Tab-separated table of C-alpha atoms in Angstrom:
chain	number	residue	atom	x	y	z
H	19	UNK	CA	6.694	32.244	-14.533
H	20	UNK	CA	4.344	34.758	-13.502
H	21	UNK	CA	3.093	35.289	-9.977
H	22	UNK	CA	-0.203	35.089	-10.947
H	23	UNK	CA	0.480	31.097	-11.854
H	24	UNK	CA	1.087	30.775	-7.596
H	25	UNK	CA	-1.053	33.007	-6.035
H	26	UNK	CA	-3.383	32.183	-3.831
H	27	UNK	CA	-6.479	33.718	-2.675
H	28	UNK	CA	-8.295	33.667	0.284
H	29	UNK	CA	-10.998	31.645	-0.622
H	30	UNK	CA	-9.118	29.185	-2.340
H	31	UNK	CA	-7.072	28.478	0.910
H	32	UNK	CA	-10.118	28.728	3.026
H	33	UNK	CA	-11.944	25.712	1.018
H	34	UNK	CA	-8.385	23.517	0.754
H	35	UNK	CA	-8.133	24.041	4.393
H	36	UNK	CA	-11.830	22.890	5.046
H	37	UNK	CA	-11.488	19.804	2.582
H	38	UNK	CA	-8.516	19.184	4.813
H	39	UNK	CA	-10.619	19.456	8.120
H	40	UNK	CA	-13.611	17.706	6.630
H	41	UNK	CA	-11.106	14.794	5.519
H	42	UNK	CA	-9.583	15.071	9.035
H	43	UNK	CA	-12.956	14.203	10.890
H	44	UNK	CA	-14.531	11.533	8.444
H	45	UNK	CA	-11.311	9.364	9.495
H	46	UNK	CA	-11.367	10.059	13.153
H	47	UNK	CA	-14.979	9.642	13.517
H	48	UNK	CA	-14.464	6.494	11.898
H	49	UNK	CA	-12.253	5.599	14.631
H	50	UNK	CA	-14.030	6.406	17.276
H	51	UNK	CA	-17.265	5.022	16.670
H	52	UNK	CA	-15.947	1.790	15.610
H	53	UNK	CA	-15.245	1.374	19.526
H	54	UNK	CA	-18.776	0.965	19.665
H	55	UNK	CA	-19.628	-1.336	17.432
H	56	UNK	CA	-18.831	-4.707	17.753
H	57	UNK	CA	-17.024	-6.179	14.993
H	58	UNK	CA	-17.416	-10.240	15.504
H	59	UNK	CA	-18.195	-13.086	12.546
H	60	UNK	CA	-18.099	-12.562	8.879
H	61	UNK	CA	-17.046	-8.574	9.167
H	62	UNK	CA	-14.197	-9.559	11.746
H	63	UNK	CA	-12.833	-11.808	9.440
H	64	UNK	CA	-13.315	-9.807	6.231
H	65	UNK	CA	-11.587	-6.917	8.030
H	66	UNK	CA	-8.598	-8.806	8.797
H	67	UNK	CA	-8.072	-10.238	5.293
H	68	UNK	CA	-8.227	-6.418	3.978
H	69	UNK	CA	-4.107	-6.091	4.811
H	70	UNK	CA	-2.892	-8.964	2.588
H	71	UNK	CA	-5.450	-8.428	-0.119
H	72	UNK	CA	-4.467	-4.810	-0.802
H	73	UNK	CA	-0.163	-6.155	-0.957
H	74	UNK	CA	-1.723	-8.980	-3.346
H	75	UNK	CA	-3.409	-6.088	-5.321
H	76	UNK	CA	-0.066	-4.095	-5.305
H	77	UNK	CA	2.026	-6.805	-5.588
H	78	UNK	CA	0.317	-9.413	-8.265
H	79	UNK	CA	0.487	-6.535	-11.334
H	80	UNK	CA	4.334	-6.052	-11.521
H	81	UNK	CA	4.795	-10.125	-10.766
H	82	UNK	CA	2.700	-10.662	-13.910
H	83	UNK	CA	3.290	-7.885	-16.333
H	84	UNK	CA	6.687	-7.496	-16.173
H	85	UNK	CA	9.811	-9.903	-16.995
H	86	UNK	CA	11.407	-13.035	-15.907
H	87	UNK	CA	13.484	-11.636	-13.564
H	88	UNK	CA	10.848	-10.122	-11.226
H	89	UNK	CA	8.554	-13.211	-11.295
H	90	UNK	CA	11.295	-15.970	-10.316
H	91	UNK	CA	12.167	-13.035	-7.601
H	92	UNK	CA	8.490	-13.355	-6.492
H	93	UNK	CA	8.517	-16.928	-6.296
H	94	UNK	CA	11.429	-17.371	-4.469
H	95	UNK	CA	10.781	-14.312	-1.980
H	96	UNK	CA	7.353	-16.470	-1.277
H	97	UNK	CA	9.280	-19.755	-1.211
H	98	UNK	CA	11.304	-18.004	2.000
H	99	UNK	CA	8.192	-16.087	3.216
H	100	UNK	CA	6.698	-19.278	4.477
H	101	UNK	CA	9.549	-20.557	6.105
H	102	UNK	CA	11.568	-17.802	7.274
H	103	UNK	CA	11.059	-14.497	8.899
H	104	UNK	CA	9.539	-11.439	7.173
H	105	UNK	CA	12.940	-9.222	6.906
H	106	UNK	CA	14.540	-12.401	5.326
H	107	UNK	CA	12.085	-12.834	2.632
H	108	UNK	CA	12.436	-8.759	1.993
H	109	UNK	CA	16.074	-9.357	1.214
H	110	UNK	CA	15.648	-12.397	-0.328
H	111	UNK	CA	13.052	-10.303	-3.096
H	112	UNK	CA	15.664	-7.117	-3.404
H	113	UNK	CA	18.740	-9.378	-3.488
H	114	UNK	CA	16.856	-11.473	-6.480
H	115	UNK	CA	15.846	-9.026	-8.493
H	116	UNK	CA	19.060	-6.986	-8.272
H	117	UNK	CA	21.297	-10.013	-9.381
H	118	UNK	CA	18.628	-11.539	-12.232
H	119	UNK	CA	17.765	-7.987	-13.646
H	120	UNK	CA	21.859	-7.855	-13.594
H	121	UNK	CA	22.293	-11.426	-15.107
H	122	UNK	CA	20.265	-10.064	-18.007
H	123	UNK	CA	16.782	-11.841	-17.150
């Protein structure tokens, strides 16, 4: 490869590092004027369903397009979410999957 393919000039670095800044500040100001502001009501509660609505959004895809094997593990790792602690239910998923993917499902 030439070194032309990984150089670097100055201005090149100078605008990734001021993306990186500009990034940088958006999310701290974010956080600091949200101490401000109160949260209370509809936004309160729409802000704390955010957490389990992005792991459905992560989560649903690969229960639904894929086989067998990783929707029974779904079902059953929810089956022991609601009754049992969260690190149970993790192993309860892995374990699952590992022995129906190996079972041939």
């Amino acid at each position: 490869m030439s070194g032309e393919l990984w150089s670097l000039d100055g201005w090149t670095l100078l605008v990734i590092l001021a993306m990186a800044l500009v990034t940088y500040a958006t999310r701290v100001a974010g956080v600091v004027l949200v101490r401000f502001i109160p949260v209370r009501g509809r936004v309160a509660a729409a802000l704390e369903a955010i957490p389990g609505s992005v792991l459905i959004a992560l989560i649903a895809p690969m229960v639904l397009a894929t086989g067998i094997a990783e929707t029974a593990a779904a079902v059953l790792t929810l089956a022991v979410a609601f009754r049992g602690p969260p690190i149970l239910a993790i192993l309860t998923g892995v374990i699952a999957v590992v022995a129906l993917r190996a079972a041939g499902l």
